[in-house]
């Protein structure tokens, strides 16, 4: 359940929406899921504007998800921290707003940790505090032309994150005279017995350390000569992870960038290297992207996941700043990606960060249709009676068999179509060695130039290609070969897709597996 009391909560939402002049969006009693583009199993705000995930921390059996939130509009405004909790990463309970703007500024992005040893002195040995570390953004200073309008503050909670008290002596990290000084991600570094803060600073990052979360010292800088620099860097993360579930360990740094993504607008890059508590040293200077789709941004990982779990859990904002404030939803804007498990593999001497949906997602799977082991060329439509493609997981394994004699015919893949003859095309270009998602044909409702595009990703396939495709009302998430390549895209079709076809202008394709699984709603 996404709320504890459906009837009471739905009534409150109905009254709120009616007062906004949007009462027609409630069409099913105690649900708001009949809104045209409302996802059925992705996290969304009940109403209004949402962007970056913030403050993700696990504590006493609950996954906390905070997020950038403006409760008074469906476009960006004075930022708060919205708040939700889950016991399984799939079903979410909305909680009251955690942090409100104050005289120091709006509440921008940041992180949260369990101060288990009470290093801050803001809790007790028996009741250690949750500490939120966030950026203050002073809008009046920015409008006055000053550059020191961003600085870091903290807040603490002694009741499992239900209420928060801001530290009386904020900011804990004043601005040193730098524009774009924000988005702190904090973690405990065991080897040096200190807290580390990774901070986005213009188009690079700064690293700071602290013994108590209240006084911070500069350690080092990274990124001036590394990675993509098409826009400002945001929402960094830094964590240690095992390689291929082996004894080898590396450090991974995530950095979101806007603009400058591989297909335009917002995206998240990563580096693999080593960190000694002072300096991050990358193994490579190449640009690597965690997701080549248009709509996975500002993603970071959960803090304080128990060692007995051992996963590195990630979630991202499923939108793009090119058009995020203009998408055709009415009472709410934006969703999060499915929570994902990140793993680091050694791919022929190169470290590759893979991501796949968390195992808990499997609990939503219902009826399954399998059509395996056949060969086709040209186009082949699959017969799916009474199957809801728009709330489904599709697993496919394809193997090209015979090359076409036409030198221009190099691609194969999947076509989704609806009653309005809108077409979404997903496929692989063998000659260009590119995977692609083309939503140019999904154009009846939303016509923004940043949205109407063909997103491409460099990829070298082996003999066969395995795809996991997850569709949810207004999004598609594609995981290629167990997450070695990922593409996430929002979709706004006029009608739901109800036709699924394979295509090949390459020649014959063997379909080793086709599995269609319906996904139940979390509402």
Short mmCIF file of C-alpha atoms in Angstrom, two decimals:
data_model
loop_
_atom_site.label_atom_id
_atom_site.label_comp_id
_atom_site.label_asym_id
_atom_site.label_seq_id
_atom_site.Cartn_x
_atom_site.Cartn_y
_atom_site.Cartn_z
CA UNK A 1 0.00 0.00 0.00
CA UNK A 2 1.24 3.48 -0.80
CA UNK A 3 -0.77 4.90 2.13
CA UNK A 4 -1.90 3.34 5.36
CA UNK A 5 -5.52 4.32 5.07
CA UNK A 6 -6.72 4.44 1.49
CA UNK A 7 -10.16 5.86 2.11
CA UNK A 8 -9.16 8.70 4.42
CA UNK A 9 -6.14 9.59 2.35
CA UNK A 10 -8.08 9.53 -0.93
CA UNK A 11 -10.73 11.81 0.56
CA UNK A 12 -8.06 14.29 1.58
CA UNK A 13 -6.55 14.17 -1.90
CA UNK A 14 -9.98 14.62 -3.48
CA UNK A 15 -10.63 17.75 -1.42
CA UNK A 16 -7.21 19.13 -2.26
CA UNK A 17 -7.63 18.52 -5.97
CA UNK A 18 -11.14 19.93 -6.00
CA UNK A 19 -9.84 23.12 -4.40
CA UNK A 20 -7.22 23.31 -7.17
CA UNK A 21 -9.91 23.01 -9.82
CA UNK A 22 -8.72 19.51 -10.77
CA UNK A 23 -11.44 17.34 -9.29
CA UNK A 24 -11.98 15.51 -12.57
CA UNK A 25 -8.64 13.69 -12.14
CA UNK A 26 -10.19 11.51 -9.41
CA UNK A 27 -12.17 8.89 -11.27
CA UNK A 28 -12.08 5.74 -9.17
CA UNK A 29 -13.23 6.36 -5.63
CA UNK A 30 -10.28 5.83 -3.33
CA UNK A 31 -7.62 5.91 -6.09
CA UNK A 32 -5.89 8.56 -8.12
CA UNK A 33 -4.38 6.01 -10.45
CA UNK A 34 -6.81 6.84 -13.26
CA UNK A 35 -4.89 10.01 -14.07
CA UNK A 36 -3.85 9.45 -17.64
CA UNK A 37 -0.09 9.15 -17.16
CA UNK A 38 0.12 8.16 -13.48
CA UNK A 39 2.58 5.23 -13.08
CA UNK A 40 1.26 2.10 -11.44
CA UNK A 41 4.43 0.86 -9.73
CA UNK A 42 6.93 3.73 -9.76
CA UNK A 43 7.19 6.27 -6.95
CA UNK A 44 5.41 9.55 -7.63
CA UNK A 45 4.40 12.45 -5.37
CA UNK A 46 0.74 12.54 -4.46
CA UNK A 47 0.59 16.00 -5.99
CA UNK A 48 2.76 18.86 -7.24
CA UNK A 49 6.39 19.08 -8.35
CA UNK A 50 9.19 16.60 -7.55
CA UNK A 51 12.78 16.26 -8.75
CA UNK A 52 16.06 14.87 -7.29
CA UNK A 53 16.00 11.99 -4.79
CA UNK A 54 17.59 13.12 -1.51
CA UNK A 55 18.55 11.79 1.88
CA UNK A 56 18.23 8.11 1.05
CA UNK A 57 19.05 6.11 4.16
CA UNK A 58 18.06 2.76 5.68
CA UNK A 59 17.21 2.71 9.38
CA UNK A 60 15.45 0.17 11.58
CA UNK A 61 13.79 -1.71 8.75
CA UNK A 62 12.76 1.33 6.67
CA UNK A 63 14.11 2.76 3.45
CA UNK A 64 13.79 6.54 3.56
CA UNK A 65 13.33 8.46 0.33
CA UNK A 66 13.41 12.24 0.54
CA UNK A 67 13.14 14.31 -2.60
CA UNK A 68 13.17 17.85 -3.94
CA UNK A 69 9.60 19.04 -3.62
CA UNK A 70 7.51 22.16 -4.23
CA UNK A 71 4.05 21.49 -2.78
CA UNK A 72 2.35 24.57 -4.27
CA UNK A 73 2.79 23.99 -7.99
CA UNK A 74 3.55 21.42 -10.69
CA UNK A 75 6.66 23.38 -11.74
CA UNK A 76 9.88 24.00 -9.82
CA UNK A 77 9.71 26.50 -6.97
CA UNK A 78 11.02 27.05 -3.41
CA UNK A 79 12.49 23.65 -2.60
CA UNK A 80 11.45 21.49 0.36
CA UNK A 81 12.33 17.91 1.22
CA UNK A 82 9.35 15.64 0.58
CA UNK A 83 9.46 12.32 2.40
CA UNK A 84 8.32 8.71 1.99
CA UNK A 85 9.29 5.40 3.59
CA UNK A 86 9.15 1.78 2.49
CA UNK A 87 9.93 -1.61 3.96
CA UNK A 88 10.49 -3.22 0.55
CA UNK A 89 11.57 -0.44 -1.88
CA UNK A 90 8.38 -0.99 -3.88
CA UNK A 91 5.38 0.04 -1.72
CA UNK A 92 5.75 3.56 -0.33
CA UNK A 93 4.05 5.44 2.47
CA UNK A 94 3.93 9.21 2.02
CA UNK A 95 4.94 11.18 5.13
CA UNK A 96 4.67 14.90 5.91
CA UNK A 97 7.22 17.29 4.41
CA UNK A 98 10.49 16.83 6.30
CA UNK A 99 12.34 20.11 5.69
CA UNK A 100 10.93 23.52 4.83
CA UNK A 101 12.76 26.60 3.51
CA UNK A 102 13.81 29.10 6.17
CA UNK A 103 15.72 32.39 6.48
CA UNK A 104 18.91 30.70 5.26
CA UNK A 105 17.28 29.64 2.00
CA UNK A 106 15.56 26.91 0.04
CA UNK A 107 16.38 23.28 0.92
CA UNK A 108 18.35 21.87 -2.02
CA UNK A 109 19.68 18.34 -2.51
CA UNK A 110 21.72 16.35 -0.02
CA UNK A 111 22.02 13.08 1.87
CA UNK A 112 21.29 11.45 5.20
CA UNK A 113 23.23 9.10 7.49
CA UNK A 114 22.76 7.20 10.73
CA UNK A 115 25.17 8.74 13.22
CA UNK A 116 25.40 5.42 15.03
CA UNK A 117 28.16 6.52 17.42
CA UNK A 118 26.56 9.92 18.06
CA UNK A 119 29.67 11.72 16.80
CA UNK A 120 27.56 14.85 16.36
CA UNK A 121 26.35 14.89 19.95
CA UNK A 122 22.85 15.56 18.63
CA UNK A 123 21.45 12.28 19.93
CA UNK A 124 22.40 9.81 22.62
CA UNK A 125 24.22 6.50 22.77
CA UNK A 126 20.88 4.72 23.11
CA UNK A 127 19.13 6.83 20.49
CA UNK A 128 21.60 7.84 17.78
CA UNK A 129 20.36 10.57 15.46
CA UNK A 130 19.57 10.49 11.80
CA UNK A 131 21.46 13.41 10.27
CA UNK A 132 20.37 15.12 7.05
CA UNK A 133 23.07 17.09 5.24
CA UNK A 134 21.75 19.46 2.59
CA UNK A 135 22.42 22.61 0.59
CA UNK A 136 20.83 25.91 1.49
CA UNK A 137 20.12 28.09 -1.55
CA UNK A 138 19.59 31.77 -0.70
CA UNK A 139 17.46 33.05 -3.56
CA UNK A 140 17.68 36.73 -2.61
CA UNK A 141 21.48 36.61 -2.65
CA UNK A 142 21.40 34.96 -6.06
CA UNK A 143 19.01 37.58 -7.41
CA UNK A 144 21.26 40.32 -6.02
CA UNK A 145 24.13 39.01 -8.14
CA UNK A 146 26.19 37.52 -5.32
CA UNK A 147 27.95 34.19 -5.79
CA UNK A 148 28.03 32.87 -2.20
CA UNK A 149 24.36 31.92 -2.08
CA UNK A 150 24.83 28.17 -1.53
CA UNK A 151 26.18 26.54 1.64
CA UNK A 152 25.66 23.35 3.63
CA UNK A 153 23.43 22.80 6.64
CA UNK A 154 22.37 19.84 8.75
CA UNK A 155 19.23 18.72 10.57
CA UNK A 156 18.66 15.79 12.93
CA UNK A 157 15.87 13.41 13.86
CA UNK A 158 15.46 11.31 17.00
CA UNK A 159 12.18 9.62 16.01
CA UNK A 160 13.07 7.51 12.95
CA UNK A 161 12.92 10.48 10.61
CA UNK A 162 9.36 11.54 11.41
CA UNK A 163 10.31 15.01 12.65
CA UNK A 164 13.44 17.06 12.04
CA UNK A 165 15.25 19.80 13.94
CA UNK A 166 17.66 22.06 12.08
CA UNK A 167 21.03 22.57 13.70
CA UNK A 168 21.15 25.88 15.56
CA UNK A 169 24.53 26.88 14.13
CA UNK A 170 23.93 26.31 10.42
CA UNK A 171 25.62 26.55 8.01
CA UNK A 172 28.18 23.90 8.94
CA UNK A 173 30.09 24.50 5.68
CA UNK A 174 29.96 28.17 4.59
CA UNK A 175 30.43 29.17 0.98
CA UNK A 176 34.09 30.04 0.18
CA UNK A 177 33.10 32.33 -2.69
CA UNK A 178 32.09 29.80 -5.33
CA UNK A 179 28.94 29.71 -7.44
CA UNK A 180 27.36 26.22 -7.63
CA UNK A 181 28.52 24.78 -4.29
CA UNK A 182 26.03 22.06 -3.50
CA UNK A 183 24.51 18.60 -3.13
CA UNK A 184 26.54 17.01 -0.29
CA UNK A 185 26.72 13.21 -0.13
CA UNK A 186 28.20 12.07 3.21
CA UNK A 187 29.47 8.67 4.35
CA UNK A 188 31.62 7.23 7.13
CA UNK A 189 35.15 6.25 6.01
CA UNK A 190 36.14 3.37 8.24
CA UNK A 191 39.89 3.40 7.55
CA UNK A 192 40.38 7.02 8.61
CA UNK A 193 37.55 7.09 11.17
CA UNK A 194 35.98 10.23 9.78
CA UNK A 195 33.01 11.43 7.80
CA UNK A 196 33.63 12.26 4.14
CA UNK A 197 31.56 14.76 2.17
CA UNK A 198 31.64 14.77 -1.62
CA UNK A 199 30.33 18.09 -2.93
CA UNK A 200 29.49 19.33 -6.44
CA UNK A 201 31.43 22.53 -7.17
CA UNK A 202 30.78 24.00 -10.61
CA UNK A 203 32.16 21.37 -13.05
CA UNK A 204 34.20 19.36 -10.53
CA UNK A 205 33.91 18.00 -7.02
CA UNK A 206 35.46 18.86 -3.65
CA UNK A 207 36.06 16.39 -0.85
CA UNK A 208 35.78 17.37 2.82
CA UNK A 209 36.19 15.47 6.09
CA UNK A 210 34.77 15.80 9.59
CA UNK A 211 34.87 14.00 12.92
CA UNK A 212 31.45 15.22 14.05
CA UNK A 213 29.39 16.29 10.98
CA UNK A 214 29.50 19.89 12.22
CA UNK A 215 33.04 21.08 11.38
CA UNK A 216 34.48 20.30 7.97
CA UNK A 217 37.99 20.44 6.49
CA UNK A 218 38.89 20.54 2.80
CA UNK A 219 40.67 17.40 1.58
CA UNK A 220 41.04 17.50 -2.22
CA UNK A 221 39.54 18.31 -5.62
CA UNK A 222 38.70 16.04 -8.53
CA UNK A 223 37.38 16.39 -12.05
CA UNK A 224 38.84 19.46 -13.73
CA UNK A 225 40.45 17.29 -16.41
CA UNK A 226 38.12 14.29 -16.14
CA UNK A 227 34.81 13.26 -17.63
CA UNK A 228 32.16 15.27 -19.47
CA UNK A 229 31.98 19.03 -18.94
CA UNK A 230 29.01 20.09 -21.05
CA UNK A 231 27.23 21.55 -18.03
CA UNK A 232 27.32 21.99 -14.28
CA UNK A 233 28.07 18.94 -12.11
CA UNK A 234 25.43 17.95 -9.57
CA UNK A 235 24.38 15.25 -7.09
CA UNK A 236 27.67 13.36 -6.59
CA UNK A 237 28.10 10.05 -4.82
CA UNK A 238 31.14 8.02 -3.78
CA UNK A 239 31.11 4.44 -2.54
CA UNK A 240 33.19 1.28 -2.29
CA UNK A 241 31.97 -1.81 -4.13
CA UNK A 242 33.21 -5.34 -4.76
CA UNK A 243 34.11 -6.38 -8.31
CA UNK A 244 32.15 -9.31 -9.73
CA UNK A 245 31.23 -10.36 -6.19
CA UNK A 246 34.95 -11.15 -5.69
CA UNK A 247 37.34 -10.01 -3.00
CA UNK A 248 38.58 -7.11 -5.16
CA UNK A 249 37.17 -3.72 -4.20
CA UNK A 250 37.04 -0.44 -6.08
CA UNK A 251 35.52 2.99 -5.49
CA UNK A 252 32.83 4.36 -7.79
CA UNK A 253 32.01 8.06 -8.13
CA UNK A 254 28.68 9.16 -9.63
CA UNK A 255 28.31 12.67 -11.06
CA UNK A 256 25.21 14.08 -12.70
CA UNK A 257 25.60 16.73 -15.39
CA UNK A 258 23.15 19.19 -16.90
CA UNK A 259 23.27 19.83 -19.80
CA UNK A 260 25.80 17.58 -21.52
CA UNK A 261 24.16 14.15 -21.48
CA UNK A 262 24.98 11.72 -24.29
CA UNK A 263 21.55 12.27 -25.90
CA UNK A 264 20.99 15.85 -24.78
CA UNK A 265 20.09 17.48 -21.49
CA UNK A 266 20.52 15.69 -18.18
CA UNK A 267 22.48 12.48 -17.47
CA UNK A 268 24.73 10.80 -14.90
CA UNK A 269 28.34 9.80 -15.51
CA UNK A 270 30.60 7.66 -13.33
CA UNK A 271 34.25 6.97 -12.61
CA UNK A 272 35.93 3.88 -11.18
CA UNK A 273 39.08 4.26 -9.10
CA UNK A 274 40.56 4.31 -5.61
CA UNK A 275 40.01 6.53 -2.57
CA UNK A 276 42.19 6.73 0.53
CA UNK A 277 40.11 9.11 2.65
CA UNK A 278 41.80 12.13 1.08
CA UNK A 279 42.05 11.78 -2.70
CA UNK A 280 40.10 9.97 -5.40
CA UNK A 281 42.32 8.57 -8.17
CA UNK A 282 40.43 7.33 -11.26
CA UNK A 283 41.45 4.30 -13.29
CA UNK A 284 40.26 6.01 -16.47
CA UNK A 285 39.53 9.42 -17.98
CA UNK A 286 36.95 8.12 -20.43
CA UNK A 287 33.33 9.23 -20.13
CA UNK A 288 31.04 6.50 -18.82
CA UNK A 289 27.29 6.86 -18.36
CA UNK A 290 25.17 4.96 -15.88
CA UNK A 291 22.18 5.23 -18.26
CA UNK A 292 22.09 6.31 -21.92
CA UNK A 293 18.37 7.14 -21.89
CA UNK A 294 17.05 10.66 -21.63
CA UNK A 295 15.35 10.22 -18.27
CA UNK A 296 17.54 9.04 -15.42
CA UNK A 297 19.09 11.98 -13.58
CA UNK A 298 20.45 12.97 -10.17
CA UNK A 299 20.49 9.36 -9.00
CA UNK A 300 22.40 8.43 -5.85
CA UNK A 301 22.56 5.41 -3.55
CA UNK A 302 21.11 4.51 -0.17
CA UNK A 303 23.26 4.95 2.94
CA UNK A 304 23.54 2.43 5.78
CA UNK A 305 22.35 -0.66 3.93
CA UNK A 306 23.21 -3.53 6.33
CA UNK A 307 26.30 -5.59 5.52
CA UNK A 308 24.09 -8.68 5.63
CA UNK A 309 22.28 -7.25 2.60
CA UNK A 310 25.43 -6.07 0.87
CA UNK A 311 23.78 -4.41 -2.13
CA UNK A 312 24.45 -0.95 -3.51
CA UNK A 313 20.93 0.39 -4.09
CA UNK A 314 20.24 3.29 -6.46
CA UNK A 315 17.30 5.40 -7.60
CA UNK A 316 17.11 8.34 -10.02
CA UNK A 317 14.76 11.13 -11.02
CA UNK A 318 12.94 9.87 -14.13
CA UNK A 319 12.91 13.07 -16.15
CA UNK A 320 15.13 15.56 -17.96
CA UNK A 321 15.55 19.28 -17.36
CA UNK A 322 15.01 19.89 -21.10
CA UNK A 323 11.28 19.27 -20.69
CA UNK A 324 10.58 18.08 -17.14
CA UNK A 325 8.47 21.11 -16.26
CA UNK A 326 6.36 20.79 -19.41
CA UNK A 327 5.37 17.11 -19.50
CA UNK A 328 1.59 16.59 -19.90
CA UNK A 329 0.65 15.50 -16.38
CA UNK A 330 -1.91 17.59 -14.54
CA UNK A 331 -1.83 17.34 -10.75
CA UNK A 332 1.72 16.01 -10.30
CA UNK A 333 5.02 16.00 -12.16
CA UNK A 334 7.81 13.46 -12.25
CA UNK A 335 8.45 9.91 -11.10
CA UNK A 336 11.48 8.03 -9.83
CA UNK A 337 13.11 5.14 -11.66
CA UNK A 338 12.64 1.69 -10.25
CA UNK A 339 15.14 1.13 -7.43
CA UNK A 340 18.13 -0.64 -8.91
CA UNK A 341 20.97 -2.81 -7.68
CA UNK A 342 24.37 -1.62 -8.90
CA UNK A 343 27.18 -4.08 -9.51
CA UNK A 344 30.72 -3.59 -10.81
CA UNK A 345 32.03 -6.12 -13.31
CA UNK A 346 35.40 -6.56 -14.96
CA UNK A 347 34.61 -6.61 -18.67
CA UNK A 348 37.78 -7.65 -20.48
CA UNK A 349 39.98 -5.45 -18.33
CA UNK A 350 37.55 -2.52 -18.16
CA UNK A 351 35.37 -1.88 -15.12
CA UNK A 352 31.69 -1.54 -15.97
CA UNK A 353 28.91 -0.47 -13.61
CA UNK A 354 25.76 -2.47 -14.28
CA UNK A 355 22.29 -1.90 -12.91
CA UNK A 356 19.18 -4.07 -12.68
CA UNK A 357 15.80 -3.74 -10.91
CA UNK A 358 15.94 -4.78 -7.27
CA UNK A 359 14.82 -8.32 -6.50
CA UNK A 360 11.85 -6.99 -4.51
CA UNK A 361 10.27 -5.90 -7.80
CA UNK A 362 9.54 -9.57 -8.53
CA UNK A 363 6.81 -9.56 -5.85
CA UNK A 364 4.62 -7.52 -8.23
CA UNK A 365 4.75 -10.05 -11.05
CA UNK A 366 1.47 -11.78 -11.94
CA UNK A 367 0.37 -13.66 -15.04
CA UNK A 368 2.98 -14.70 -17.59
CA UNK A 369 2.83 -15.52 -21.30
CA UNK A 370 5.76 -17.29 -22.99
CA UNK A 371 6.36 -17.70 -26.72
CA UNK A 372 9.78 -19.22 -27.30
CA UNK A 373 12.02 -20.64 -30.01
CA UNK A 374 10.93 -19.27 -33.38
CA UNK A 375 12.56 -17.57 -36.32
CA UNK A 376 11.33 -14.56 -38.29
CA UNK A 377 12.39 -11.94 -40.80
CA UNK A 378 10.71 -8.69 -41.76
CA UNK A 379 8.10 -7.99 -39.09
CA UNK A 380 6.23 -10.38 -36.81
CA UNK A 381 3.41 -9.28 -34.49
CA UNK A 382 2.88 -11.25 -31.29
CA UNK A 383 -0.67 -12.25 -30.38
CA UNK A 384 -1.39 -10.97 -26.88
CA UNK A 385 -5.04 -11.17 -25.87
CA UNK A 386 -6.20 -9.30 -22.77
CA UNK A 387 -2.63 -8.47 -21.81
CA UNK A 388 -1.77 -5.02 -20.40
CA UNK A 389 1.46 -4.04 -22.12
CA UNK A 390 1.53 -0.71 -20.27
CA UNK A 391 2.10 -2.42 -16.93
CA UNK A 392 4.48 -5.21 -17.84
CA UNK A 393 7.94 -6.71 -17.91
CA UNK A 394 9.07 -8.19 -21.21
CA UNK A 395 12.07 -10.51 -21.37
CA UNK A 396 13.51 -11.27 -24.80
CA UNK A 397 16.60 -13.06 -26.10
CA UNK A 398 17.37 -12.42 -29.78
CA UNK A 399 20.02 -13.98 -32.02
CA UNK A 400 20.64 -12.73 -35.58
CA UNK A 401 21.09 -15.66 -37.96
CA UNK A 402 21.34 -14.59 -41.60
CA UNK A 403 22.62 -11.24 -42.79
CA UNK A 404 20.67 -9.36 -45.45
CA UNK A 405 22.29 -8.69 -48.80
CA UNK A 406 21.11 -5.09 -48.58
CA UNK A 407 23.94 -3.02 -47.17
CA UNK A 408 21.52 -0.47 -45.69
CA UNK A 409 19.58 -3.10 -43.77
CA UNK A 410 21.39 -3.44 -40.47
CA UNK A 411 18.91 -3.23 -37.61
CA UNK A 412 16.52 -5.42 -35.63
CA UNK A 413 14.38 -4.97 -32.57
CA UNK A 414 10.88 -4.28 -31.26
CA UNK A 415 7.97 -2.04 -32.26
CA UNK A 416 5.20 -0.94 -29.90
CA UNK A 417 2.09 0.61 -31.44
CA UNK A 418 -1.28 1.96 -30.25
CA UNK A 419 -4.72 2.84 -31.64
CA UNK A 420 -3.47 6.26 -32.75
CA UNK A 421 -0.78 4.56 -34.84
CA UNK A 422 1.89 6.01 -32.59
CA UNK A 423 5.04 3.90 -32.76
CA UNK A 424 7.90 3.37 -30.33
CA UNK A 425 10.89 1.61 -31.85
CA UNK A 426 13.59 -0.14 -29.81
CA UNK A 427 16.47 -1.85 -31.50
CA UNK A 428 20.09 -2.44 -32.40
CA UNK A 429 22.00 -1.19 -35.44
CA UNK A 430 24.61 -3.83 -36.21
CA UNK A 431 26.67 -1.67 -38.58
CA UNK A 432 26.78 1.39 -36.30
CA UNK A 433 27.13 -0.80 -33.18
CA UNK A 434 24.44 1.25 -31.49
CA UNK A 435 21.41 0.40 -29.42
CA UNK A 436 18.55 2.88 -29.85
CA UNK A 437 15.17 3.99 -28.52
CA UNK A 438 13.20 6.10 -30.98
CA UNK A 439 10.18 7.94 -29.56
CA UNK A 440 9.77 10.32 -32.53
CA UNK A 441 6.63 8.39 -33.39
CA UNK A 442 5.02 8.98 -29.97
CA UNK A 443 4.07 12.54 -30.81
CA UNK A 444 0.32 13.15 -30.56
CA UNK A 445 0.25 14.48 -26.97
CA UNK A 446 3.71 15.89 -26.24
CA UNK A 447 5.75 17.58 -28.96
CA UNK A 448 8.77 19.06 -27.17
CA UNK A 449 11.87 18.84 -29.37
CA UNK A 450 13.93 17.40 -26.52
CA UNK A 451 11.38 14.64 -26.06
CA UNK A 452 10.90 13.79 -29.75
CA UNK A 453 14.25 12.15 -30.35
CA UNK A 454 16.11 8.97 -31.13
CA UNK A 455 18.41 8.16 -28.22
CA UNK A 456 21.43 6.03 -29.13
CA UNK A 457 24.07 4.20 -27.11
CA UNK A 458 27.31 2.61 -28.29
CA UNK A 459 27.22 -1.12 -27.68
CA UNK A 460 29.02 -4.18 -29.03
CA UNK A 461 26.75 -7.20 -28.94
CA UNK A 462 27.83 -10.80 -28.69
CA UNK A 463 26.18 -13.60 -30.65
CA UNK A 464 22.85 -12.91 -28.95
CA UNK A 465 21.22 -10.03 -27.05
CA UNK A 466 19.11 -10.30 -23.90
CA UNK A 467 16.59 -7.55 -23.13
CA UNK A 468 14.53 -6.79 -20.04
CA UNK A 469 11.93 -4.12 -20.87
CA UNK A 470 9.74 -2.63 -18.15
CA UNK A 471 6.73 -0.54 -19.19
CA UNK A 472 4.69 1.50 -16.72
CA UNK A 473 2.04 3.83 -18.17
CA UNK A 474 4.39 6.70 -19.02
CA UNK A 475 7.89 5.19 -18.94
CA UNK A 476 10.09 2.46 -20.33
CA UNK A 477 13.24 1.06 -18.70
CA UNK A 478 15.45 -1.17 -20.86
CA UNK A 479 18.20 -3.37 -19.43
CA UNK A 480 20.47 -4.96 -22.04
CA UNK A 481 22.47 -8.11 -21.22
CA UNK A 482 21.89 -8.04 -17.46
CA UNK A 483 22.27 -4.28 -17.17
CA UNK A 484 25.51 -3.77 -19.08
CA UNK A 485 23.60 -1.10 -20.98
CA UNK A 486 20.57 0.74 -19.61
CA UNK A 487 18.20 3.20 -21.27
CA UNK A 488 15.36 4.94 -19.40
CA UNK A 489 12.77 7.06 -21.21
CA UNK A 490 9.48 8.71 -20.29
CA UNK A 491 6.59 8.25 -22.75
CA UNK A 492 3.32 10.09 -23.28
CA UNK A 493 1.31 8.11 -25.84
CA UNK A 494 -2.16 9.24 -26.83
CA UNK A 495 -3.47 5.73 -26.13
CA UNK A 496 -1.78 2.80 -24.38
CA UNK A 497 0.40 0.59 -26.54
CA UNK A 498 -1.54 -2.56 -27.41
CA UNK A 499 0.57 -4.08 -30.19
CA UNK A 500 4.00 -5.71 -29.85
CA UNK A 501 6.01 -6.72 -32.93
CA UNK A 502 9.52 -7.86 -33.74
CA UNK A 503 11.22 -6.33 -36.77
CA UNK A 504 14.36 -7.12 -38.72
CA UNK A 505 15.72 -5.61 -41.90
CA UNK A 506 18.98 -7.42 -41.18
CA UNK A 507 17.75 -10.88 -42.16
CA UNK A 508 16.55 -13.83 -40.10
CA UNK A 509 16.42 -13.55 -36.30
CA UNK A 510 16.08 -16.42 -33.86
CA UNK A 511 13.90 -15.57 -30.86
CA UNK A 512 15.15 -17.81 -28.08
CA UNK A 513 12.87 -16.38 -25.40
CA UNK A 514 9.87 -14.08 -25.28
CA UNK A 515 8.24 -13.68 -21.90
CA UNK A 516 5.44 -11.21 -21.13
CA UNK A 517 4.72 -10.66 -17.41
CA UNK A 518 1.94 -8.47 -16.05
CA UNK A 519 2.89 -6.21 -13.16
CA UNK A 520 0.35 -5.40 -10.47
CA UNK A 521 -0.21 -1.88 -9.20
CA UNK A 522 1.19 -0.68 -5.88
CA UNK A 523 -1.96 1.35 -5.33
#
